[in-house]
PDB file of C-alpha atoms in Angstrom:
ATOM      1  CA  MET P   1      27.416  24.686  -7.706  1.00  0.00           C
ATOM      2  CA  SER P   2      24.368  25.931  -6.453  1.00  0.00           C
ATOM      3  CA  ASP P   3      22.224  28.167  -8.840  1.00  0.00           C
ATOM      4  CA  GLU P   4      22.548  31.236  -5.980  1.00  0.00           C
ATOM      5  CA  GLN P   5      27.115  31.198  -7.084  1.00  0.00           C
ATOM      6  CA  PHE P   6      26.159  31.625 -10.763  1.00  0.00           C
ATOM      7  CA  TRP P   7      26.410  35.200 -12.180  1.00  0.00           C
ATOM      8  CA  SER P   8      24.633  36.607 -14.965  1.00  0.00           C
ATOM      9  CA  ILE P   9      27.212  38.773 -17.424  1.00  0.00           C
ATOM     10  CA  GLY P  10      25.706  41.537 -15.842  1.00  0.00           C
ATOM     11  CA  GLU P  11      26.024  40.335 -12.011  1.00  0.00           C
ATOM     12  CA  LEU P  12      30.204  39.313 -13.298  1.00  0.00           C
ATOM     13  CA  ALA P  13      30.612  42.678 -14.614  1.00  0.00           C
ATOM     14  CA  GLU P  14      29.763  44.793 -11.792  1.00  0.00           C
ATOM     15  CA  ARG P  15      31.701  41.790  -8.847  1.00  0.00           C
ATOM     16  CA  ALA P  16      35.245  42.639 -11.965  1.00  0.00           C
ATOM     17  CA  GLY P  17      34.465  46.290 -12.040  1.00  0.00           C
ATOM     18  CA  VAL P  18      34.127  46.213 -16.058  1.00  0.00           C
ATOM     19  CA  THR P  19      31.421  46.503 -18.561  1.00  0.00           C
ATOM     20  CA  VAL P  20      29.266  43.620 -19.322  1.00  0.00           C
ATOM     21  CA  LYS P  21      30.619  44.704 -23.260  1.00  0.00           C
ATOM     22  CA  THR P  22      34.459  43.420 -22.293  1.00  0.00           C
ATOM     23  CA  VAL P  23      33.316  40.287 -20.188  1.00  0.00           C
ATOM     24  CA  ARG P  24      31.350  39.434 -23.594  1.00  0.00           C
ATOM     25  CA  PHE P  25      34.345  39.903 -25.974  1.00  0.00           C
ATOM     26  CA  TYR P  26      36.949  37.942 -24.241  1.00  0.00           C
ATOM     27  CA  SER P  27      33.713  34.923 -23.421  1.00  0.00           C
ATOM     28  CA  ASP P  28      32.880  35.129 -26.797  1.00  0.00           C
ATOM     29  CA  ARG P  29      37.017  34.099 -27.093  1.00  0.00           C
ATOM     30  CA  GLY P  30      36.724  31.360 -25.251  1.00  0.00           C
ATOM     31  CA  LEU P  31      39.030  32.992 -22.372  1.00  0.00           C
ATOM     32  CA  LEU P  32      36.369  32.638 -19.950  1.00  0.00           C
ATOM     33  CA  PRO P  33      34.897  30.243 -18.847  1.00  0.00           C
ATOM     34  CA  GLU P  34      30.690  29.352 -18.800  1.00  0.00           C
ATOM     35  CA  SER P  35      29.804  27.606 -16.002  1.00  0.00           C
ATOM     36  CA  ALA P  36      25.782  26.700 -16.705  1.00  0.00           C
ATOM     37  CA  ARG P  37      23.222  28.155 -19.530  1.00  0.00           C
ATOM     38  CA  SER P  38      19.844  29.743 -18.056  1.00  0.00           C
ATOM     39  CA  GLY P  39      17.402  28.268 -19.755  1.00  0.00           C
ATOM     40  CA  GLY P  40      16.708  30.758 -21.952  1.00  0.00           C
ATOM     41  CA  GLY P  41      20.094  30.015 -23.214  1.00  0.00           C
ATOM     42  CA  HIS P  42      21.943  33.508 -21.085  1.00  0.00           C
ATOM     43  CA  ARG P  43      25.512  32.730 -19.845  1.00  0.00           C
ATOM     44  CA  ARG P  44      26.310  32.132 -16.433  1.00  0.00           C
ATOM     45  CA  TYR P  45      29.585  32.600 -14.399  1.00  0.00           C
ATOM     46  CA  GLY P  46      30.529  31.197 -10.877  1.00  0.00           C
ATOM     47  CA  PRO P  47      33.802  31.856  -9.144  1.00  0.00           C
ATOM     48  CA  GLN P  48      36.212  30.508 -11.125  1.00  0.00           C
ATOM     49  CA  ALA P  49      35.300  33.738 -14.533  1.00  0.00           C
ATOM     50  CA  LEU P  50      36.031  36.219 -11.902  1.00  0.00           C
ATOM     51  CA  GLU P  51      39.442  35.127 -11.143  1.00  0.00           C
ATOM     52  CA  ARG P  52      39.903  34.376 -14.742  1.00  0.00           C
ATOM     53  CA  LEU P  53      39.146  37.490 -15.780  1.00  0.00           C
ATOM     54  CA  ARG P  54      40.627  39.527 -12.759  1.00  0.00           C
ATOM     55  CA  LEU P  55      44.219  37.502 -13.707  1.00  0.00           C
ATOM     56  CA  ILE P  56      43.113  38.732 -18.110  1.00  0.00           C
ATOM     57  CA  ARG P  57      42.769  42.754 -16.312  1.00  0.00           C
ATOM     58  CA  SER P  58      45.646  42.228 -14.805  1.00  0.00           C
ATOM     59  CA  LEU P  59      48.116  40.897 -17.430  1.00  0.00           C
ATOM     60  CA  ARG P  60      46.672  43.556 -20.381  1.00  0.00           C
ATOM     61  CA  ALA P  61      47.379  46.366 -17.326  1.00  0.00           C
ATOM     62  CA  LEU P  62      50.982  45.281 -18.216  1.00  0.00           C
ATOM     63  CA  ASP P  63      49.550  45.805 -22.029  1.00  0.00           C
ATOM     64  CA  LEU P  64      49.612  42.414 -23.504  1.00  0.00           C
ATOM     65  CA  SER P  65      48.365  40.864 -26.603  1.00  0.00           C
ATOM     66  CA  VAL P  66      45.016  39.229 -25.957  1.00  0.00           C
ATOM     67  CA  PRO P  67      47.655  36.525 -28.406  1.00  0.00           C
ATOM     68  CA  GLN P  68      49.723  36.311 -25.170  1.00  0.00           C
ATOM     69  CA  VAL P  69      46.893  36.432 -21.875  1.00  0.00           C
ATOM     70  CA  ARG P  70      45.594  33.611 -24.280  1.00  0.00           C
ATOM     71  CA  ARG P  71      49.039  31.229 -24.073  1.00  0.00           C
ATOM     72  CA  VAL P  72      49.501  32.578 -20.191  1.00  0.00           C
ATOM     73  CA  VAL P  73      46.227  32.020 -19.055  1.00  0.00           C
ATOM     74  CA  GLU P  74      46.174  28.909 -21.062  1.00  0.00           C
ATOM     75  CA  ASP P  75      49.650  27.756 -19.155  1.00  0.00           C
ATOM     76  CA  ARG P  76      49.415  24.549 -17.672  1.00  0.00           C
ATOM     77  CA  GLY P  77      51.781  23.238 -16.226  1.00  0.00           C
ATOM     78  CA  GLY P  78      54.593  25.977 -16.769  1.00  0.00           C
ATOM     79  CA  ALA P  79      55.965  26.529 -13.772  1.00  0.00           C
ATOM     80  CA  GLY P  80      55.024  30.615 -15.467  1.00  0.00           C
ATOM     81  CA  ARG P  81      56.821  30.117 -17.944  1.00  0.00           C
ATOM     82  CA  VAL P  82      54.445  30.914 -20.792  1.00  0.00           C
ATOM     83  CA  LEU P  83      54.310  34.746 -18.268  1.00  0.00           C
ATOM     84  CA  GLU P  84      57.378  34.706 -18.515  1.00  0.00           C
ATOM     85  CA  GLU P  85      58.004  35.281 -22.102  1.00  0.00           C
ATOM     86  CA  ALA P  86      55.350  37.082 -22.563  1.00  0.00           C
ATOM     87  CA  VAL P  87      56.366  39.529 -19.605  1.00  0.00           C
ATOM     88  CA  ALA P  88      60.346  39.222 -22.402  1.00  0.00           C
ATOM     89  CA  SER P  89      58.941  40.047 -25.745  1.00  0.00           C
ATOM     90  CA  ARG P  90      56.167  42.824 -24.580  1.00  0.00           C
ATOM     91  CA  LEU P  91      59.431  44.805 -23.154  1.00  0.00           C
ATOM     92  CA  ARG P  92      61.362  43.897 -25.924  1.00  0.00           C
ATOM     93  CA  GLU P  93      58.849  45.991 -28.368  1.00  0.00           C
ATOM     94  CA  LEU P  94      58.147  48.640 -26.171  1.00  0.00           C
ATOM     95  CA  GLY P  95      61.910  49.172 -26.462  1.00  0.00           C
ATOM     96  CA  GLY P  96      61.497  49.647 -30.028  1.00  0.00           C
ATOM     97  CA  GLU P  97      59.141  51.907 -29.775  1.00  0.00           C
ATOM     98  CA  LEU P  98      60.711  53.881 -27.177  1.00  0.00           C
ATOM     99  CA  THR P  99      63.313  54.093 -29.914  1.00  0.00           C
ATOM    100  CA  ALA P 100      61.004  55.245 -32.195  1.00  0.00           C
ATOM    101  CA  MET P 101      59.369  57.622 -29.765  1.00  0.00           C
ATOM    102  CA  ARG P 102      62.585  59.093 -29.367  1.00  0.00           C
ATOM    103  CA  TRP P 103      64.221  59.668 -32.989  1.00  0.00           C
ATOM    104  CA  ARG P 104      61.202  61.535 -33.885  1.00  0.00           C
ATOM    105  CA  ALA P 105      61.154  63.916 -30.894  1.00  0.00           C
ATOM    106  CA  ALA P 106      65.048  64.437 -31.694  1.00  0.00           C
ATOM    107  CA  ALA P 107      63.634  65.267 -35.552  1.00  0.00           C
ATOM    108  CA  LEU P 108      61.393  67.685 -34.360  1.00  0.00           C
ATOM    109  CA  ARG P 109      63.548  69.197 -32.730  1.00  0.00           C
ATOM    110  CA  LEU P 110      66.154  69.261 -34.957  1.00  0.00           C
ATOM    111  CA  VAL P 111      63.451  71.245 -37.530  1.00  0.00           C
ATOM    112  CA  GLY P 112      62.550  73.397 -34.235  1.00  0.00           C
ATOM    113  CA  GLU P 113      64.995  74.988 -34.257  1.00  0.00           C
ATOM    114  CA  CYS P 114      67.525  74.983 -37.658  1.00  0.00           C
ATOM    115  CA  PRO P 115      67.084  77.933 -39.338  1.00  0.00           C
ATOM    116  CA  PRO P 116      64.532  78.442 -41.266  1.00  0.00           C
ATOM    117  CA  ALA P 117      66.449  78.505 -44.455  1.00  0.00           C
ATOM    118  CA  GLU P 118      67.707  74.614 -43.110  1.00  0.00           C
ATOM    119  CA  ARG P 119      63.929  73.331 -43.114  1.00  0.00           C
ATOM    120  CA  ALA P 120      63.258  72.401 -46.464  1.00  0.00           C
ATOM    121  CA  GLU P 121      67.032  70.905 -47.136  1.00  0.00           C
ATOM    122  CA  ARG P 122      65.627  69.132 -43.359  1.00  0.00           C
ATOM    123  CA  LEU P 123      62.563  67.718 -44.097  1.00  0.00           C
ATOM    124  CA  ARG P 124      63.229  66.512 -47.635  1.00  0.00           C
ATOM    125  CA  ILE P 125      66.517  64.158 -46.533  1.00  0.00           C
ATOM    126  CA  LEU P 126      63.711  63.294 -43.118  1.00  0.00           C
ATOM    127  CA  GLY P 127      61.353  62.286 -45.355  1.00  0.00           C
ATOM    128  CA  ALA P 128      63.092  59.671 -46.982  1.00  0.00           C
ATOM    129  CA  LEU P 129      63.303  58.153 -42.799  1.00  0.00           C
ATOM    130  CA  SER P 130      62.345  55.583 -41.002  1.00  0.00           C
ATOM    131  CA  SER P 131      61.992  56.523 -36.924  1.00  0.00           C
ATOM    132  CA  PRO P 132      64.943  54.298 -36.277  1.00  0.00           C
ATOM    133  CA  PRO P 133      66.987  54.369 -39.747  1.00  0.00           C
ATOM    134  CA  SER P 134      67.483  51.285 -40.794  1.00  0.00           C
ATOM    135  CA  THR P 135      70.857  50.492 -41.901  1.00  0.00           C
ATOM    136  CA  ALA P 136      70.208  48.425 -45.094  1.00  0.00           C
ATOM    137  CA  PRO P 137      70.701  51.077 -47.549  1.00  0.00           C
ATOM    138  CA  LEU P 138      74.140  51.714 -45.643  1.00  0.00           C
ATOM    139  CA  VAL P 139      74.530  48.398 -46.045  1.00  0.00           C
ATOM    140  CA  ARG P 140      74.297  48.178 -50.139  1.00  0.00           C
ATOM    141  CA  PHE P 141      75.975  50.726 -50.145  1.00  0.00           C
ATOM    142  CA  TRP P 142      79.428  49.250 -49.304  1.00  0.00           C
ATOM    143  CA  ARG P 143      78.889  45.923 -50.612  1.00  0.00           C
ATOM    144  CA  GLY P 144      77.568  47.373 -53.570  1.00  0.00           C
ATOM    145  CA  TRP P 145      81.588  49.058 -53.351  1.00  0.00           C
ATOM    146  CA  LEU P 146      83.396  46.015 -52.136  1.00  0.00           C
ATOM    147  CA  PRO P 147      84.895  43.577 -54.420  1.00  0.00           C
ATOM    148  CA  PRO P 148      82.405  40.768 -55.453  1.00  0.00           C
ATOM    149  CA  ARG P 149      83.027  37.242 -53.626  1.00  0.00           C
ATOM    150  CA  MET P 150      84.695  38.806 -51.134  1.00  0.00           C
ATOM    151  CA  PRO P 151      84.585  35.636 -47.923  1.00  0.00           C
ATOM    152  CA  ALA P 152      81.461  36.907 -46.132  1.00  0.00           C
ATOM    153  CA  ARG P 153      83.059  36.525 -42.904  1.00  0.00           C
ATOM    154  CA  VAL P 154      86.063  39.541 -44.466  1.00  0.00           C
ATOM    155  CA  THR P 155      82.820  41.040 -45.827  1.00  0.00           C
ATOM    156  CA  ALA P 156      80.860  40.801 -42.589  1.00  0.00           C
ATOM    157  CA  ALA P 157      84.255  42.276 -40.040  1.00  0.00           C
ATOM    158  CA  PHE P 158      84.254  44.761 -42.995  1.00  0.00           C
ATOM    159  CA  LEU P 159      80.589  46.306 -41.916  1.00  0.00           C
ATOM    160  CA  GLU P 160      80.454  46.368 -38.971  1.00  0.00           C
ATOM    161  CA  ALA P 161      83.344  48.670 -38.964  1.00  0.00           C
ATOM    162  CA  ALA P 162      81.951  50.562 -41.293  1.00  0.00           C
ATOM    163  CA  VAL P 163      78.280  50.324 -40.606  1.00  0.00           C
ATOM    164  CA  PRO P 164      77.209  53.450 -38.019  1.00  0.00           C
ATOM    165  CA  GLN P 165      74.188  51.713 -36.050  1.00  0.00           C
ATOM    166  CA  PRO P 166      71.740  54.365 -34.793  1.00  0.00           C
ATOM    167  CA  PRO P 167      72.079  55.952 -31.246  1.00  0.00           C
ATOM    168  CA  ASP P 168      68.535  54.717 -28.994  1.00  0.00           C
ATOM    169  CA  ASP P 169      68.714  58.025 -27.033  1.00  0.00           C
ATOM    170  CA  PRO P 170      69.668  60.410 -30.480  1.00  0.00           C
ATOM    171  CA  THR P 171      70.446  63.855 -30.294  1.00  0.00           C
ATOM    172  CA  PRO P 172      68.698  66.707 -32.913  1.00  0.00           C
ATOM    173  CA  GLU P 173      72.910  66.233 -34.718  1.00  0.00           C
ATOM    174  CA  HIS P 174      72.731  62.285 -35.105  1.00  0.00           C
ATOM    175  CA  VAL P 175      69.605  62.750 -36.354  1.00  0.00           C
ATOM    176  CA  LEU P 176      70.652  65.168 -39.184  1.00  0.00           C
ATOM    177  CA  ALA P 177      73.656  62.953 -40.081  1.00  0.00           C
ATOM    178  CA  PHE P 178      71.718  59.498 -40.446  1.00  0.00           C
ATOM    179  CA  ALA P 179      69.707  60.992 -43.013  1.00  0.00           C
ATOM    180  CA  ARG P 180      72.739  63.144 -44.668  1.00  0.00           C
ATOM    181  CA  LEU P 181      74.459  59.507 -44.766  1.00  0.00           C
ATOM    182  CA  HIS P 182      70.156  57.813 -46.497  1.00  0.00           C
ATOM    183  CA  ALA P 183      71.173  60.742 -48.877  1.00  0.00           C
ATOM    184  CA  MET P 184      74.493  60.106 -49.617  1.00  0.00           C
ATOM    185  CA  THR P 185      74.078  56.408 -50.431  1.00  0.00           C
ATOM    186  CA  THR P 186      70.716  56.025 -51.497  1.00  0.00           C
ATOM    187  CA  ALA P 187      71.595  59.096 -54.847  1.00  0.00           C
ATOM    188  CA  PRO P 188      72.318  58.319 -57.443  1.00  0.00           C
ATOM    189  CA  CYS P 189      76.278  57.777 -58.288  1.00  0.00           C
ATOM    190  CA  PRO P 190      77.730  59.851 -61.146  1.00  0.00           C
ATOM    191  CA  ALA P 191      77.579  58.168 -64.598  1.00  0.00           C
ATOM    192  CA  GLY P 192      75.439  55.340 -63.587  1.00  0.00           C
ATOM    193  CA  ARG P 193      78.489  53.718 -61.203  1.00  0.00           C
ATOM    194  CA  ARG P 194      80.281  54.314 -58.533  1.00  0.00           C
ATOM    195  CA  PRO P 195      83.375  54.565 -58.467  1.00  0.00           C
ATOM    196  CA  GLN P 196      86.187  51.826 -57.266  1.00  0.00           C
ATOM    197  CA  PRO P 197      89.549  51.665 -55.909  1.00  0.00           C
ATOM    198  CA  ASP P 198      91.701  50.991 -58.623  1.00  0.00           C
ATOM    199  CA  VAL P 199      93.377  47.675 -56.264  1.00  0.00           C
ATOM    200  CA  HIS P 200      90.168  46.139 -56.821  1.00  0.00           C
ATOM    201  CA  ARG P 201      90.710  45.227 -60.400  1.00  0.00           C
ATOM    202  CA  VAL P 202      94.508  45.046 -59.951  1.00  0.00           C
ATOM    203  CA  ALA P 203      93.443  42.177 -56.835  1.00  0.00           C
ATOM    204  CA  GLY P 204      90.726  40.825 -57.512  1.00  0.00           C
ATOM    205  CA  ALA P 205      88.874  38.961 -55.647  1.00  0.00           C
ATOM    206  CA  GLY P 206      91.749  36.227 -53.861  1.00  0.00           C
ATOM    207  CA  GLY P 207      93.644  39.668 -53.789  1.00  0.00           C
ATOM    208  CA  ALA P 208      90.762  41.868 -52.452  1.00  0.00           C
ATOM    209  CA  SER P 209      89.910  39.658 -49.287  1.00  0.00           C
ATOM    210  CA  LEU P 210      93.398  39.269 -47.704  1.00  0.00           C
ATOM    211  CA  LEU P 211      93.975  43.392 -48.341  1.00  0.00           C
ATOM    212  CA  TYR P 212      91.378  44.085 -46.466  1.00  0.00           C
ATOM    213  CA  ALA P 213      91.708  41.510 -44.447  1.00  0.00           C
ATOM    214  CA  GLY P 214      94.513  43.495 -43.419  1.00  0.00           C
ATOM    215  CA  LEU P 215      93.566  46.912 -43.406  1.00  0.00           C
ATOM    216  CA  ILE P 216      90.859  45.693 -40.444  1.00  0.00           C
ATOM    217  CA  GLU P 217      93.800  44.479 -38.722  1.00  0.00           C
ATOM    218  CA  ALA P 218      95.263  48.259 -39.597  1.00  0.00           C
ATOM    219  CA  PHE P 219      92.171  50.580 -38.640  1.00  0.00           C
ATOM    220  CA  ASP P 220      92.338  48.691 -35.358  1.00  0.00           C
ATOM    221  CA  LEU P 221      96.055  49.305 -34.392  1.00  0.00           C
ATOM    222  CA  ALA P 222      95.693  52.899 -35.407  1.00  0.00           C
ATOM    223  CA  GLY P 223      92.494  53.234 -33.257  1.00  0.00           C
ATOM    224  CA  PRO P 224      94.435  54.054 -29.949  1.00  0.00           C
ATOM    225  CA  GLN P 225      97.311  56.215 -32.136  1.00  0.00           C
ATOM    226  CA  VAL P 226      93.447  57.963 -32.807  1.00  0.00           C
ATOM    227  CA  ARG P 227      92.263  58.654 -29.611  1.00  0.00           C
ATOM    228  CA  ARG P 228      95.172  59.899 -28.253  1.00  0.00           C
ATOM    229  CA  HIS P 229      95.606  62.350 -31.155  1.00  0.00           C
ATOM    230  CA  ARG P 230      99.409  61.564 -31.955  1.00  0.00           C
ATOM    231  CA  ALA P 231     100.332  62.408 -34.527  1.00  0.00           C
ATOM    232  CA  PRO P 232     101.091  59.485 -37.836  1.00  0.00           C
ATOM    233  CA  HIS P 233     103.410  57.733 -38.048  1.00  0.00           C
ATOM    234  CA  ALA P 234     105.664  54.795 -38.768  1.00  0.00           C
ATOM    235  CA  GLY P 235     105.464  51.524 -35.740  1.00  0.00           C
ATOM    236  CA  GLU P 236     102.917  48.453 -36.158  1.00  0.00           C
ATOM    237  CA  ALA P 237      99.746  49.811 -37.280  1.00  0.00           C
ATOM    238  CA  LEU P 238     101.813  51.127 -40.563  1.00  0.00           C
ATOM    239  CA  ASP P 239     103.391  47.904 -41.254  1.00  0.00           C
ATOM    240  CA  ALA P 240     100.225  46.113 -41.621  1.00  0.00           C
ATOM    241  CA  TYR P 241      98.866  48.430 -43.763  1.00  0.00           C
ATOM    242  CA  VAL P 242     101.885  48.435 -46.090  1.00  0.00           C
ATOM    243  CA  ALA P 243     101.654  45.136 -45.790  1.00  0.00           C
ATOM    244  CA  ALA P 244      97.818  44.442 -46.598  1.00  0.00           C
ATOM    245  CA  TYR P 245      98.194  46.575 -49.816  1.00  0.00           C
ATOM    246  CA  ALA P 246     101.560  44.189 -50.939  1.00  0.00           C
ATOM    247  CA  SER P 247      99.155  41.034 -50.246  1.00  0.00           C
ATOM    248  CA  ALA P 248      96.729  42.824 -52.461  1.00  0.00           C
ATOM    249  CA  TYR P 249      99.638  44.062 -55.173  1.00  0.00           C
ATOM    250  CA  GLY P 250     100.935  39.983 -54.758  1.00  0.00           C
ATOM    251  CA  SER P 251     104.266  41.688 -53.720  1.00  0.00           C
ATOM    252  CA  ARG P 252     106.633  42.549 -50.900  1.00  0.00           C
ATOM    253  CA  ASP P 253     107.074  45.856 -48.452  1.00  0.00           C
ATOM    254  CA  THR P 254     110.332  47.793 -49.603  1.00  0.00           C
ATOM    255  CA  ARG P 255     111.167  51.444 -50.013  1.00  0.00           C
ATOM    256  CA  GLU P 256     109.586  51.740 -53.786  1.00  0.00           C
ATOM    257  CA  PHE P 257     106.176  49.899 -52.819  1.00  0.00           C
ATOM    258  CA  ARG P 258     105.802  52.498 -50.332  1.00  0.00           C
ATOM    259  CA  ARG P 259     106.013  55.335 -52.743  1.00  0.00           C
ATOM    260  CA  LEU P 260     103.904  54.169 -54.956  1.00  0.00           C
ATOM    261  CA  LEU P 261     101.130  53.637 -52.711  1.00  0.00           C
ATOM    262  CA  ALA P 262     101.715  56.387 -51.478  1.00  0.00           C
ATOM    263  CA  ALA P 263     101.137  57.330 -55.487  1.00  0.00           C
ATOM    264  CA  ARG P 264      98.067  55.014 -55.350  1.00  0.00           C
ATOM    265  CA  LEU P 265      96.429  56.152 -52.810  1.00  0.00           C
ATOM    266  CA  ALA P 266      96.735  59.915 -53.301  1.00  0.00           C
ATOM    267  CA  ALA P 267      94.400  59.313 -56.646  1.00  0.00           C
ATOM    268  CA  GLU P 268      91.941  56.469 -54.778  1.00  0.00           C
ATOM    269  CA  PRO P 269      88.298  58.091 -54.307  1.00  0.00           C
ATOM    270  CA  ARG P 270      87.133  58.776 -51.062  1.00  0.00           C
ATOM    271  CA  LEU P 271      84.752  58.984 -48.953  1.00  0.00           C
ATOM    272  CA  ASP P 272      85.678  61.609 -46.613  1.00  0.00           C
ATOM    273  CA  ARG P 273      82.162  62.543 -45.705  1.00  0.00           C
ATOM    274  CA  TYR P 274      80.280  59.392 -45.423  1.00  0.00           C
ATOM    275  CA  TRP P 275      83.501  59.060 -42.862  1.00  0.00           C
ATOM    276  CA  GLU P 276      82.772  62.786 -40.761  1.00  0.00           C
ATOM    277  CA  LEU P 277      78.956  61.573 -41.019  1.00  0.00           C
ATOM    278  CA  THR P 278      79.783  58.208 -38.871  1.00  0.00           C
ATOM    279  CA  ALA P 279      81.732  60.481 -36.741  1.00  0.00           C
ATOM    280  CA  VAL P 280      79.039  62.111 -35.772  1.00  0.00           C
ATOM    281  CA  LEU P 281      77.257  59.084 -34.891  1.00  0.00           C
ATOM    282  CA  ARG P 282      79.860  57.146 -32.405  1.00  0.00           C
ATOM    283  CA  THR P 283      80.236  60.420 -30.923  1.00  0.00           C
ATOM    284  CA  PRO P 284      79.512  59.722 -27.219  1.00  0.00           C
ATOM    285  CA  PRO P 285      77.819  62.484 -25.775  1.00  0.00           C
ATOM    286  CA  ALA P 286      80.002  63.416 -23.686  1.00  0.00           C
ATOM    287  CA  GLY P 287      83.723  62.531 -25.004  1.00  0.00           C
ATOM    288  CA  LEU P 288      85.565  62.175 -28.930  1.00  0.00           C
ATOM    289  CA  PRO P 289      84.346  60.609 -31.512  1.00  0.00           C
ATOM    290  CA  GLU P 290      85.299  56.568 -31.879  1.00  0.00           C
ATOM    291  CA  PRO P 291      88.172  55.921 -34.664  1.00  0.00           C
ATOM    292  CA  THR P 292      86.293  55.455 -37.885  1.00  0.00           C
ATOM    293  CA  PRO P 293      88.222  52.960 -41.114  1.00  0.00           C
ATOM    294  CA  GLY P 294      87.493  56.654 -42.421  1.00  0.00           C
ATOM    295  CA  THR P 295      90.205  58.021 -39.337  1.00  0.00           C
ATOM    296  CA  ALA P 296      92.250  56.009 -38.626  1.00  0.00           C
ATOM    297  CA  ASP P 297      92.659  55.692 -43.184  1.00  0.00           C
ATOM    298  CA  GLY P 298      93.385  58.728 -43.054  1.00  0.00           C
ATOM    299  CA  TRP P 299      96.171  58.500 -40.495  1.00  0.00           C
ATOM    300  CA  LEU P 300      97.922  55.922 -41.772  1.00  0.00           C
ATOM    301  CA  ARG P 301      97.994  57.716 -45.338  1.00  0.00           C
ATOM    302  CA  GLY P 302      99.381  60.614 -43.315  1.00  0.00           C
ATOM    303  CA  ALA P 303     102.095  57.797 -41.197  1.00  0.00           C
ATOM    304  CA  LEU P 304     102.697  56.878 -45.062  1.00  0.00           C
ATOM    305  CA  GLU P 305     103.689  59.476 -45.928  1.00  0.00           C
ATOM    306  CA  GLN P 306     106.482  60.733 -42.990  1.00  0.00           C
ATOM    307  CA  ASP P 307     107.946  57.463 -43.552  1.00  0.00           C
ATOM    308  CA  ASN P 308     108.241  58.524 -47.395  1.00  0.00           C
ATOM    309  CA  ALA P 309     109.874  61.934 -46.519  1.00  0.00           C
ATOM    310  CA  SER P 310     112.461  60.939 -43.526  1.00  0.00           C
ATOM    311  CA  ALA P 311     113.289  58.541 -45.652  1.00  0.00           C
ATOM    312  CA  ALA P 312     113.877  60.903 -48.832  1.00  0.00           C
TER     313      ALA P 312
END
C-alpha cells in the first residue's frame, strides 16, 4: 500500500464522520487495525480500518456494548452467528428495560392519580418495591407456610399456582396489588410465627405431600366452575378435594369424614387477602380474573358445605 493510502487519525475520523476521540477510543481497545506508523510514531490507517470503523458505528447504533462489538468484529467464519447472538441478547435486555419503565410509569400514575390522603401509604409500600418487582419475597412466604420436607416437585407445582408473575405491561392497579402483596408477605408475623393449618401438623411430611398434590388436582378441576361462576356443587372437583384431605389424615372419604373436614376447615387460617390481590394480578385487560388456589379453595369449601347440607 502506498503512502497515499495511509490516513492519519484525523483523516480517518473525517472520512468516517466521527471525532478523533472516537477513533482513538476504539484504536486503544484494539478494535481498529493500524496499517503502519509514521516516522514520528503516529498511527496510520488504511481502508480496512475505515470499513471496520463503519461496522463498529453500525453495531453501536444498535446499542450493542463494546464487549459485544468486539466479539462480532473478531468473529472468524461464524456465518454471522456471533452477531445474531449479540442482537438476541440485547433484545432480551431491552425487553427487561422496557418492562421496568412500564412499571415505573404505572407507579407514577398510581401516586399521581390517588387521593392526597392515600399518597403517604402508597409511597411507603412502593418504596420497598423494585421495578419490575421480584417474586422472591412471595416464594419465601410460601416456603415458610408449606410443610417442611415436601418433595420439590409438589412444592414447585404449588408455587407456580400460588405466586403471581408481574405483568409486562402493568396498570396502576397491578402495581398497587403487587406492592400490597410484598408488604403482606414481608411483614413480621404476630408472635413471631406464621399460623399453620392444623393438617400440616397432623399429617406430617408424607401426608402433607399427598395433600398438596391432591389439592393442586382439585383446584384444576374447580377452575372451570369458578370461571363460569357456577354455584358450588358436589362432583369430581369436590371428590378430589376431599380425597386429598382424607389421604393426608389417613382416613377414608365417608359422610362422617366430610362433616368433620368442614368443621376443621372452618377453624383453619385463611389467606383471603393474599388471594384477592393475586386475582387482581391475574385479571386480563378485558376479562374476568383467572381462578387462584384461593378462589378455587373457597368454591370447594362452599361445595363441601352444600353437600353436607344436602345429606343432612
